[in-house]
Short mmCIF file of C-alpha atoms in Angstrom, two decimals:
data_model
loop_
_atom_site.label_atom_id
_atom_site.label_comp_id
_atom_site.label_asym_id
_atom_site.label_seq_id
_atom_site.Cartn_x
_atom_site.Cartn_y
_atom_site.Cartn_z
CA MET A 1 -0.19 0.13 -0.29
CA LYS A 2 1.24 3.37 -0.78
CA SER A 3 1.31 6.14 1.85
CA VAL A 4 0.25 9.59 0.93
CA ASN A 5 -0.10 12.56 3.49
CA ILE A 6 -2.32 15.48 1.96
CA LEU A 7 -3.04 18.83 3.52
CA SER A 8 -6.40 19.73 3.08
CA ILE A 9 -7.57 23.77 2.84
CA CYS A 10 -10.89 25.31 3.23
CA GLY A 11 -11.95 28.70 4.77
CA SER A 12 -12.66 27.75 8.24
CA GLY A 13 -9.84 24.54 8.15
CA THR A 14 -12.90 22.50 9.90
CA VAL A 15 -16.26 21.17 7.47
CA THR A 16 -15.02 21.12 3.92
CA SER A 17 -11.69 20.22 4.84
CA SER A 18 -12.80 17.43 6.34
CA MET A 19 -14.79 16.22 3.89
CA VAL A 20 -13.20 16.56 1.06
CA ALA A 21 -10.40 14.21 3.72
CA ALA A 22 -12.68 11.85 3.54
CA LYS A 23 -13.63 11.19 0.09
CA LEU A 24 -10.01 11.42 -0.79
CA LYS A 25 -9.60 8.72 1.49
CA ASP A 26 -12.16 6.30 0.04
CA ARG A 27 -11.50 7.27 -3.25
CA LEU A 28 -7.85 6.91 -3.18
CA SER A 29 -7.56 3.12 -1.03
CA GLU A 30 -9.51 2.17 -3.96
CA HIS A 31 -6.26 2.64 -5.67
CA GLY A 32 -4.25 1.31 -3.00
CA TYR A 33 -3.47 4.42 -1.24
CA GLN A 34 -2.89 4.99 2.55
CA VAL A 35 -3.72 8.67 3.24
CA SER A 36 -3.38 10.52 6.40
CA ALA A 37 -5.03 14.11 6.04
CA THR A 38 -5.04 17.47 8.50
CA GLU A 39 -6.97 20.35 7.22
CA ALA A 40 -6.11 23.78 8.08
CA LYS A 41 -7.13 27.15 7.14
CA PRO A 42 -5.19 29.16 3.79
CA THR A 43 -3.76 31.22 6.22
CA GLU A 44 -1.91 28.34 7.11
CA ALA A 45 -1.59 26.35 4.00
CA LEU A 46 1.74 28.03 2.98
CA ASN A 47 4.14 27.08 6.11
CA LEU A 48 1.88 23.63 6.55
CA ALA A 49 3.42 23.30 3.24
CA GLN A 50 6.79 24.34 3.80
CA SER A 51 6.69 21.77 6.29
CA LYS A 52 7.25 19.31 4.47
CA ARG A 53 5.48 16.98 6.26
CA PHE A 54 2.86 16.53 2.67
CA ASP A 55 2.58 15.39 -0.20
CA ILE A 56 0.35 17.47 -2.00
CA ILE A 57 -2.68 19.95 -1.43
CA ALA A 58 -6.71 20.09 -1.63
CA HIS A 59 -8.50 23.29 -1.03
CA THR A 60 -11.75 24.59 -2.14
CA SER A 61 -10.78 28.16 -0.56
CA PRO A 62 -8.20 30.04 -2.30
CA LEU A 63 -5.13 30.12 -1.48
CA PRO A 64 -2.59 32.68 -0.63
CA LYS A 65 0.08 33.88 -3.49
CA GLY A 66 2.99 31.99 -2.30
CA ASP A 67 6.23 28.59 -3.15
CA TYR A 68 4.25 25.48 -1.90
CA ARG A 69 6.85 23.19 -3.38
CA ILE A 70 3.97 20.66 -3.24
CA PRO A 71 1.60 20.45 -6.17
CA CYS A 72 -2.01 21.76 -5.15
CA ALA A 73 -5.80 21.19 -6.52
CA ASN A 74 -8.53 23.16 -6.47
CA ALA A 75 -10.77 19.87 -4.65
CA PHE A 76 -13.86 22.59 -5.07
CA ALA A 77 -15.78 19.17 -7.38
CA CYS A 78 -15.78 17.69 -4.75
CA ILE A 79 -18.25 20.21 -2.52
CA THR A 80 -20.75 19.97 -5.98
CA GLY A 81 -20.43 16.70 -6.80
CA MET A 82 -19.73 18.21 -10.75
CA GLY A 83 -16.85 17.52 -11.86
CA GLU A 84 -15.76 15.37 -9.39
CA ASP A 85 -14.63 11.94 -11.11
CA LYS A 86 -12.27 14.44 -13.49
CA PHE A 87 -10.35 15.41 -9.75
CA PHE A 88 -9.76 12.16 -8.45
CA GLU A 89 -8.12 11.56 -12.18
CA ASP A 90 -6.17 14.49 -12.10
CA PHE A 91 -5.41 13.86 -8.21
CA LEU A 92 -4.29 10.61 -8.86
CA LYS A 93 -2.23 11.76 -11.96
CA ALA A 94 -0.30 14.49 -9.56
CA LEU A 95 0.22 11.91 -7.06
CA GLN A 96 1.83 9.65 -9.57
CA SER A 97 3.92 12.90 -10.95
CA ILE A 98 5.61 12.97 -7.50
CA GLY A 99 5.94 9.59 -7.40
CA LYS A 100 2.95 8.11 -5.29
#
């Protein structure tokens, strides 16, 4: 099983980011991933991303400008359900692009 650490970002750092993290855990487990997720607010994202503890960011709120040094994926489709399959496909490709 492959391990991946996801930083899940939403406006408050709680509700939506938890929902996105849960969906990612479910979908990625189908592809052999063991997922660890941390939820946070956009204002915390840059410092957390640069800590080198995370492989990828899934966000539903805009991220402040900066060098996150890891892939960032807009996860808004997880809220609406529209384009969700495409989001998961792109998310898997992003993980593969970093060797995960």
